[in-house]
Coordinates of C-alpha atoms in Angstrom, one line a residue:
M1 CA -10.9 4.0 108.5
S2 CA -11.7 0.5 107.4
T3 CA -13.7 -0.5 104.3
P4 CA -16.6 -2.7 104.8
S5 CA -16.1 -6.2 103.5
G6 CA -19.4 -6.1 101.6
A7 CA -18.1 -3.2 99.5
V8 CA -15.0 -5.2 98.4
K9 CA -16.8 -8.1 96.9
P10 CA -18.8 -6.1 94.3
A11 CA -15.6 -4.4 93.2
Y12 CA -13.8 -7.7 93.0
F13 CA -16.6 -9.2 90.9
R14 CA -16.7 -6.2 88.7
L15 CA -13.0 -6.5 88.1
G16 CA -13.3 -10.2 87.4
A17 CA -16.0 -9.5 84.9
V18 CA -13.9 -6.9 83.1
V19 CA -11.0 -9.3 83.0
A20 CA -13.2 -12.1 81.7
A21 CA -14.7 -9.8 79.1
V22 CA -11.2 -8.7 78.0
I23 CA -10.1 -12.3 77.7
V24 CA -13.2 -13.1 75.6
V25 CA -12.6 -10.1 73.4
V26 CA -8.9 -11.0 73.0
F27 CA -9.8 -14.6 72.3
A28 CA -12.4 -13.6 69.7
L29 CA -10.0 -11.1 68.2
D30 CA -7.3 -13.8 68.0
R31 CA -9.7 -16.2 66.3
L32 CA -10.8 -13.5 63.9
L33 CA -7.2 -12.7 63.0
A34 CA -6.5 -16.4 62.6
T35 CA -9.5 -16.8 60.4
V36 CA -8.4 -13.7 58.3
E37 CA -4.9 -15.1 58.1
R38 CA -6.2 -18.5 57.0
V39 CA -8.5 -17.0 54.4
E40 CA -5.6 -14.9 53.1
I41 CA -3.4 -17.9 52.9
Q42 CA -6.1 -19.9 51.1
R43 CA -6.6 -17.0 48.7
G44 CA -2.9 -16.7 48.1
A45 CA -2.6 -20.4 47.5
R46 CA -5.5 -20.4 45.1
E47 CA -4.0 -17.4 43.2
Q48 CA -0.6 -19.2 43.0
F49 CA -2.3 -22.4 41.8
E50 CA -4.4 -20.8 39.1
A51 CA -1.4 -18.7 37.9
G52 CA 0.8 -21.9 37.7
M53 CA -1.8 -24.0 35.9
L54 CA -2.4 -21.1 33.4
L55 CA 1.3 -21.1 32.7
L56 CA 1.4 -24.9 32.4
R57 CA -1.5 -25.0 30.0
A58 CA 0.2 -22.3 27.9
G59 CA 3.2 -24.6 27.6
R60 CA 5.4 -22.5 29.9
K61 CA 6.3 -25.4 32.1
D62 CA 9.5 -23.9 33.6
S63 CA 7.6 -20.8 34.8
A64 CA 4.7 -22.8 36.1
L65 CA 6.7 -24.8 38.6
G66 CA 7.4 -21.9 41.1
P67 CA 3.8 -20.8 41.6
L68 CA 2.6 -24.4 41.9
E69 CA 5.3 -25.2 44.5
R70 CA 4.2 -22.1 46.5
A71 CA 0.6 -23.1 46.3
H72 CA 1.4 -26.5 47.6
A73 CA 3.6 -25.1 50.4
L74 CA 0.7 -22.8 51.5
A75 CA -1.9 -25.6 51.5
R76 CA -0.1 -29.0 51.8
T77 CA -3.3 -30.9 52.4
N78 CA -5.0 -29.7 49.3
R79 CA -5.0 -32.6 46.8
E80 CA -5.8 -30.4 43.8
Y81 CA -2.7 -28.3 44.5
S82 CA -0.6 -31.4 45.0
L83 CA -1.7 -32.9 41.7
G84 CA -1.1 -29.6 39.9
L85 CA 2.5 -29.6 41.2
I86 CA 2.9 -33.2 40.2
E87 CA 1.7 -32.4 36.7
A88 CA 4.3 -29.6 36.5
L89 CA 7.0 -31.9 37.8
I90 CA 6.3 -34.5 35.1
A91 CA 6.3 -31.8 32.4
N92 CA 9.7 -30.6 33.7
G93 CA 11.2 -34.1 33.7
S94 CA 11.3 -34.5 37.5
R95 CA 9.7 -37.9 37.3
D96 CA 11.2 -39.6 40.3
E97 CA 9.9 -36.8 42.6
A98 CA 6.5 -36.9 40.8
E99 CA 6.3 -40.7 41.1
A100 CA 7.0 -40.5 44.9
R101 CA 4.4 -37.9 45.4
L102 CA 1.8 -39.8 43.3
R103 CA 2.4 -43.0 45.3
E104 CA 1.7 -41.1 48.5
I105 CA -1.7 -39.9 47.1
L106 CA -2.6 -43.3 45.6
N107 CA -1.7 -45.1 48.9
A108 CA -4.2 -42.9 50.6
D109 CA -6.8 -43.2 47.8
S110 CA -6.1 -45.7 45.1
N111 CA -9.3 -44.8 43.1
D112 CA -8.4 -41.1 42.6
G113 CA -9.1 -40.6 38.9
R114 CA -6.8 -37.7 38.2
A115 CA -3.9 -39.2 40.2
N116 CA -4.2 -42.4 38.2
L117 CA -4.2 -40.4 35.0
L118 CA -1.1 -38.6 35.9
F119 CA 0.6 -41.8 36.9
A120 CA -0.4 -43.3 33.5
R121 CA 1.2 -40.3 31.7
L122 CA 4.3 -40.7 33.8
L123 CA 4.6 -44.4 33.0
A124 CA 3.9 -43.6 29.3
H125 CA 6.8 -41.1 29.3
E126 CA 9.0 -43.9 30.6
S127 CA 7.8 -46.4 28.0
R128 CA 6.4 -48.7 30.7
T129 CA 3.5 -49.5 28.3
D130 CA 1.6 -52.3 30.1
E131 CA 1.7 -50.4 33.4
A132 CA 0.6 -47.2 31.7
I133 CA -2.4 -48.9 30.1
A134 CA -3.4 -50.4 33.4
F135 CA -3.3 -47.0 35.1
Y136 CA -5.3 -45.4 32.2
H137 CA -8.0 -47.9 32.9
R138 CA -7.9 -47.2 36.6
A139 CA -8.3 -43.5 35.8
I140 CA -11.3 -44.1 33.5
Y141 CA -13.1 -46.2 36.1
G142 CA -11.8 -44.2 39.1
I143 CA -13.4 -41.5 41.2
W144 CA -13.1 -37.9 39.9
H145 CA -13.4 -35.2 42.6
D146 CA -13.9 -32.7 39.8
P147 CA -17.6 -33.0 38.9
G148 CA -16.9 -31.6 35.4
A149 CA -14.3 -34.3 34.6
E150 CA -15.1 -36.2 31.4
T151 CA -13.7 -39.7 31.4
D152 CA -14.4 -40.1 27.6
S153 CA -11.5 -37.7 27.1
V154 CA -9.3 -40.0 29.2
R155 CA -10.3 -43.0 27.1
L156 CA -9.5 -40.9 23.9
E157 CA -6.1 -40.1 25.4
L158 CA -5.6 -43.8 26.0
A159 CA -6.7 -44.6 22.4
R160 CA -4.1 -42.1 21.1
Y161 CA -1.4 -43.7 23.3
L162 CA -2.4 -47.2 22.0
A163 CA -2.1 -45.9 18.4
T164 CA 1.5 -44.7 19.1
T165 CA 2.5 -48.0 20.7
H166 CA 1.1 -50.1 17.8
R167 CA -1.5 -52.0 19.6
P168 CA -4.3 -52.1 17.1
R169 CA -6.5 -54.7 18.8
E170 CA -6.6 -52.9 22.1
L171 CA -7.0 -49.6 20.2
L172 CA -10.1 -51.0 18.4
S173 CA -11.6 -52.1 21.7
E174 CA -11.3 -48.6 23.2
L175 CA -12.6 -47.0 20.0
L176 CA -15.7 -49.2 20.0
L177 CA -16.6 -47.9 23.4
L178 CA -16.2 -44.3 22.2
Q179 CA -18.0 -44.7 18.9
G180 CA -21.1 -42.5 18.8
R181 CA -19.9 -40.3 21.7
G182 CA -18.5 -37.7 19.3
S183 CA -21.5 -37.5 16.9
K184 CA -22.0 -33.8 17.9
D185 CA -18.3 -33.0 18.2
I186 CA -16.7 -32.6 14.8
R187 CA -13.2 -32.6 16.3
M188 CA -13.8 -35.8 18.2
T189 CA -15.4 -37.5 15.2
T190 CA -12.3 -36.6 13.1
D191 CA -10.0 -38.0 15.8
L192 CA -12.0 -41.2 16.1
A193 CA -12.1 -41.6 12.3
G194 CA -8.3 -41.3 12.1
L195 CA -7.8 -43.7 15.0
F196 CA -10.1 -46.3 13.4
L197 CA -7.8 -46.1 10.4
V198 CA -4.8 -46.9 12.6
A199 CA -6.7 -49.7 14.2
G200 CA -7.2 -51.2 10.7
S201 CA -11.0 -50.7 10.7
G202 CA -11.6 -49.2 7.3
P203 CA -15.4 -49.5 7.2
R204 CA -15.9 -47.8 10.6
A205 CA -13.5 -45.0 9.6
A206 CA -15.3 -44.5 6.3
E207 CA -18.6 -44.2 8.1
M208 CA -17.3 -41.5 10.3
Y209 CA -15.6 -39.6 7.5
R210 CA -18.9 -39.7 5.5
A211 CA -20.7 -38.3 8.5
I212 CA -18.3 -35.3 8.5
L213 CA -18.7 -34.8 4.7
Q214 CA -22.4 -34.7 5.0
N215 CA -22.0 -31.3 6.8
S216 CA -18.8 -30.3 5.1
P217 CA -18.7 -31.8 1.6
E218 CA -15.5 -29.8 0.7
D219 CA -13.5 -30.9 3.7
A220 CA -10.3 -32.0 2.0
G221 CA -9.0 -33.7 5.1
A222 CA -12.1 -35.8 5.5
L223 CA -12.0 -36.7 1.8
R224 CA -8.4 -37.9 2.2
G225 CA -9.3 -39.8 5.3
L226 CA -12.3 -41.4 3.4
G227 CA -10.0 -42.3 0.6
E228 CA -7.6 -44.0 3.0
A229 CA -10.5 -45.8 4.6
N230 CA -11.6 -47.2 1.3
L231 CA -8.1 -48.3 0.5
L232 CA -8.0 -50.1 3.8
A233 CA -11.4 -51.7 3.1
G234 CA -10.1 -52.9 -0.3
D235 CA -12.5 -50.7 -2.3
Y236 CA -9.8 -49.3 -4.6
R237 CA -12.0 -47.7 -7.3
T238 CA -14.0 -45.8 -4.7
A239 CA -10.8 -44.7 -3.1
E240 CA -9.6 -43.4 -6.4
S241 CA -12.8 -41.5 -7.0
V242 CA -12.6 -39.9 -3.5
F243 CA -8.9 -38.9 -4.0
L244 CA -10.0 -37.3 -7.3
R245 CA -12.6 -35.2 -5.5
A246 CA -9.9 -34.1 -3.0
L247 CA -7.6 -33.2 -5.8
R248 CA -10.2 -31.0 -7.4
L249 CA -10.2 -29.0 -4.2
H250 CA -6.4 -28.9 -3.9
P251 CA -5.0 -29.5 -7.4
A252 CA -1.4 -28.8 -6.4
D253 CA -1.3 -31.2 -3.4
A254 CA 1.5 -33.7 -4.1
E255 CA 0.4 -36.1 -1.4
I256 CA -3.2 -36.3 -2.8
I257 CA -1.7 -36.9 -6.3
H258 CA 0.5 -39.6 -4.9
R259 CA -2.4 -41.4 -3.2
L260 CA -4.5 -41.1 -6.3
H261 CA -1.9 -42.9 -8.3
F262 CA -1.5 -45.5 -5.6
A263 CA -5.2 -46.2 -5.6
N264 CA -5.2 -46.5 -9.4
T265 CA -2.3 -49.0 -9.2
L266 CA -4.2 -51.1 -6.6
A267 CA -7.3 -51.0 -8.7
M268 CA -5.4 -52.2 -11.8
L269 CA -3.6 -54.9 -9.8
D270 CA -6.6 -56.3 -7.8
P271 CA -7.7 -59.7 -9.3
T272 CA -10.7 -60.1 -6.9
S273 CA -13.4 -58.1 -8.8
R274 CA -16.3 -60.3 -9.9
R275 CA -16.6 -58.3 -13.1
L276 CA -13.2 -59.3 -14.3
G277 CA -12.9 -61.7 -17.2
S278 CA -10.6 -64.7 -16.9
Q279 CA -7.8 -63.1 -19.0
A280 CA -7.8 -59.9 -16.9
K281 CA -7.8 -62.0 -13.7
F282 CA -4.9 -64.1 -15.0
D283 CA -2.9 -61.0 -16.0
R284 CA -3.3 -59.4 -12.6
A285 CA -2.4 -62.6 -10.8
T286 CA 0.7 -62.9 -13.0
A287 CA 1.6 -59.3 -12.1
L288 CA 1.3 -60.3 -8.4
V289 CA 3.6 -63.3 -9.0
S290 CA 6.1 -61.1 -10.6
G291 CA 6.0 -58.5 -7.8
I292 CA 6.4 -61.0 -5.1
R293 CA 9.2 -62.8 -7.0
S294 CA 11.1 -59.5 -7.1
E295 CA 10.8 -59.1 -3.3
L296 CA 11.9 -62.7 -2.7
A297 CA 15.0 -62.1 -4.7
Q298 CA 16.1 -59.9 -1.8
C299 CA 15.7 -62.8 0.7
P300 CA 18.7 -65.2 0.7
S301 CA 16.9 -67.7 2.9
A302 CA 14.2 -68.2 0.1
A303 CA 16.8 -68.9 -2.6
S304 CA 16.5 -72.7 -2.4
S305 CA 12.7 -72.8 -2.6
P306 CA 11.3 -74.6 -5.8
L307 CA 8.6 -72.0 -5.8
L308 CA 11.0 -69.5 -7.2
E309 CA 11.7 -71.5 -10.4
E310 CA 7.9 -72.1 -10.8
A311 CA 7.4 -68.3 -10.5
D312 CA 10.1 -67.6 -13.1
Q313 CA 8.4 -70.0 -15.5
A314 CA 5.0 -68.6 -14.9
V315 CA 6.2 -65.0 -15.6
T316 CA 8.0 -65.9 -18.8
A317 CA 5.9 -68.7 -20.3
K318 CA 3.1 -68.1 -22.7
V319 CA -0.3 -69.6 -22.4
H320 CA -1.5 -71.4 -25.5
G321 CA -5.2 -71.1 -26.2
P322 CA -7.9 -69.2 -24.2
V323 CA -7.3 -68.5 -20.6
T324 CA -10.0 -70.2 -18.5
N325 CA -11.0 -69.3 -14.9
D326 CA -9.2 -72.5 -13.7
I327 CA -5.9 -71.3 -15.2
A328 CA -6.4 -67.8 -13.7
E329 CA -7.2 -69.4 -10.2
A330 CA -4.0 -71.6 -10.5
R331 CA -1.9 -68.5 -11.2
L332 CA -3.6 -66.7 -8.2
S333 CA -2.9 -69.8 -6.0
L334 CA 0.8 -69.5 -7.0
A335 CA 0.8 -65.9 -5.9
E336 CA -0.6 -66.9 -2.5
K337 CA 2.1 -69.6 -2.0
L338 CA 4.8 -67.1 -2.9
W339 CA 3.4 -64.6 -0.5
E340 CA 3.4 -67.1 2.3
L341 CA 7.0 -67.9 1.5
R342 CA 7.8 -64.2 1.6
K343 CA 6.3 -63.8 5.0
R344 CA 8.2 -66.9 6.4
T345 CA 11.6 -66.1 4.9
C346 CA 12.0 -62.4 4.4
S347 CA 13.0 -60.2 7.4
A348 CA 12.2 -57.0 5.6
P349 CA 8.9 -55.6 6.9
V350 CA 5.9 -55.2 4.7
N351 CA 4.7 -51.6 4.3
A352 CA 1.1 -51.7 3.1
D353 CA 1.1 -47.9 2.8
T354 CA 3.6 -47.9 0.0
D355 CA 3.6 -51.5 -1.4
P356 CA 0.6 -52.2 -3.6
V357 CA 1.4 -55.9 -3.9
S358 CA 1.3 -56.4 -0.1
L359 CA -2.0 -54.5 0.2
V360 CA -3.7 -56.5 -2.5
M361 CA -2.4 -59.8 -1.1
Q362 CA -3.7 -58.9 2.3
K363 CA -7.1 -58.3 0.8
I364 CA -7.0 -61.6 -1.1
L365 CA -6.1 -63.5 2.1
N366 CA -8.7 -61.7 4.2
T367 CA -11.5 -62.4 1.7
Q368 CA -11.0 -66.2 1.6

């Protein structure tokens, strides 16, 4: 018995609808599973990344590398994970690989702040100083994808780097841009004060140390810093007084005792005080001549200078009659000529931290 053609079509359409529904369900289920898998991969990558960065910040650089590599493998397009891996590579000494990866990121986005910072650190490790400084500046003025990033901390890191590479002028420029930023942060204020000392800016360092001491008058570290700042500024008597305050807090501290004696030596050698009489000024100038003459004795290239004979006569000859200010000034002028000779002819470096003669002579020349 034949089936009417009209009865076949509804059955056919019903079957088609079922098949289509199944396809939609399968497709939706596939998308759902894919989404679940992607979320799980992202969660796993994040967990690996956070674990690796935690290890890296704890100083466990070897252990940090594995989790960060896995995080990067799970999410290769995530820049944060890439930079975390690069940071670990630098810490572990894999600098060629780190540099190659950084160049890829910077080729895509040359203004990435964190990538420029990591490149600056990499270059600093390799003593490529000029390049490192340039990339530090690119980091400071770059774009930071982390909204919590604080570029002042990058500038402070640059300042510390300039201090270690003995670039006082560039260091001072960076510090002037940071001055006042750390007024509410005692740690940053302390760091800046110490860096101002390295930059040779005694008055600015002293100002910051005094600010610390207003809130913590018994901070021995700040007292020592203030003493050093006063030494650098040529205020030797004040430095002596400050070191004495620090010594009262730590009476057995050998370094404070040493700096206290050093400040006293400078105060007794300095001929620039306006309250000095002509005789005292003359005696101190003569002591400077004697000290510089002793240093010149170690410089063979200075042996033929007629100034050495003049210095010998000045140290041994007696002045008949009262010492006038003109006589004292003449003796001080001789000390200055000898100092210039010492700078021209002696290869031995001057260490103002341990040589009172050099520190006093620098003060004399700077105040002219």
